[in-house]
Structure formats: C-alpha cells, structure tokens
C-alpha cells in the first residue's frame, strides 16, 4: 500500500529532512488517532513521539528550520479530516492539530510557523 511504501522510504532515509518529515507525519497521525479515541493530544506524548523518531540526540543533527508546511503534511491533514466522523471527533482533531505547536522542538517543526496557523485557517480549522 502507499502508506507502507511511504513508511519504508522514510525508514531507509535517515537524513535530517526525512527525519523531520517522519516527525510531521507521526504527529499528525497521533493527533488523528487520539481524536478517534476521544482523547486530546498532550505535549508530553507528542514529545515522546518526537524523541522516539529523532532520538535523544536530535539537537546534534543540525535540523533545518522549515520554510513552510510540507505539502505531504497538508495532504495528510486534509485526508484525516475526511476520515473522522462525528462532531466530537472532528472538534478533537481540530484541537489536537492546533496543539501541535506546543510540541515544536525549537524551530525544527512547521507547527510553530505562522504558515501552519494560516493553513489551518484556510482549511476552516480555526474558529
């Protein structure tokens, strides 16, 4: 499947860009799964995911500062919004996506960028 191919490709490529993309995808997936389970995504759990994906020495990787929200992340958010059903899950997903900026590891993830807020607004995800 496409998801398995994407995950396999991201696993093989351990460049800083690939690792950051894995973090972005993983955090959006976490927000989605938490919403499906009726839970809010906490900064602690999201931070653990980032630590697991990047390793404890992620500060030494020289991670680049993103200039925008990656198109893959935008597409994934749109797909997850289509997959949720029910007002409660949709509201939780909105909240979880908004809260991802609290997990930003310095400037390395796009969730702290104004472009993230702009994207969410354009998608009707901001109240």
mmCIF file with all atom_site columns, C-alpha atoms in Angstrom, residues 14 19 33 35-36 38 48 50 56 58 60 65 72 78 94-95 98:
data_model
loop_
_atom_site.group_PDB
_atom_site.id
_atom_site.type_symbol
_atom_site.label_atom_id
_atom_site.label_alt_id
_atom_site.label_comp_id
_atom_site.label_asym_id
_atom_site.label_entity_id
_atom_site.label_seq_id
_atom_site.pdbx_PDB_ins_code
_atom_site.Cartn_x
_atom_site.Cartn_y
_atom_site.Cartn_z
_atom_site.occupancy
_atom_site.B_iso_or_equiv
_atom_site.pdbx_formal_charge
_atom_site.auth_seq_id
_atom_site.auth_comp_id
_atom_site.auth_asym_id
_atom_site.auth_atom_id
_atom_site.pdbx_PDB_model_num
ATOM 1  C CA . UNK A 1 14 ? 17.749  8.931  7.756  1.00 0.00 ? 14 UNK A CA 1
ATOM 2  C CA . UNK A 1 19 ? 13.531  12.527 9.926  1.00 0.00 ? 19 UNK A CA 1
ATOM 3  C CA . UNK A 1 33 ? -5.650  8.599  16.456 1.00 0.00 ? 33 UNK A CA 1
ATOM 4  C CA . UNK A 1 35 ? -9.243  12.145 18.247 1.00 0.00 ? 35 UNK A CA 1
ATOM 5  C CA . UNK A 1 36 ? -10.617 8.763  17.164 1.00 0.00 ? 36 UNK A CA 1
ATOM 6  C CA . UNK A 1 38 ? -11.808 10.599 22.175 1.00 0.00 ? 38 UNK A CA 1
ATOM 7  C CA . UNK A 1 48 ? 7.876   11.270 23.445 1.00 0.00 ? 48 UNK A CA 1
ATOM 8  C CA . UNK A 1 50 ? 9.450   13.138 18.599 1.00 0.00 ? 50 UNK A CA 1
ATOM 9  C CA . UNK A 1 56 ? 17.669  11.759 22.217 1.00 0.00 ? 56 UNK A CA 1
ATOM 10 C CA . UNK A 1 58 ? 18.220  15.318 17.851 1.00 0.00 ? 58 UNK A CA 1
ATOM 11 C CA . UNK A 1 60 ? 23.079  17.374 17.334 1.00 0.00 ? 60 UNK A CA 1
ATOM 12 C CA . UNK A 1 65 ? 14.327  25.337 10.005 1.00 0.00 ? 65 UNK A CA 1
ATOM 13 C CA . UNK A 1 72 ? 2.668   15.994 2.331  1.00 0.00 ? 72 UNK A CA 1
ATOM 14 C CA . UNK A 1 78 ? -6.924  17.036 4.656  1.00 0.00 ? 78 UNK A CA 1
ATOM 15 C CA . UNK A 1 94 ? -9.086  20.397 15.343 1.00 0.00 ? 94 UNK A CA 1
ATOM 16 C CA . UNK A 1 95 ? -7.878  20.900 18.907 1.00 0.00 ? 95 UNK A CA 1
ATOM 17 C CA . UNK A 1 98 ? -3.817  23.220 16.943 1.00 0.00 ? 98 UNK A CA 1
#
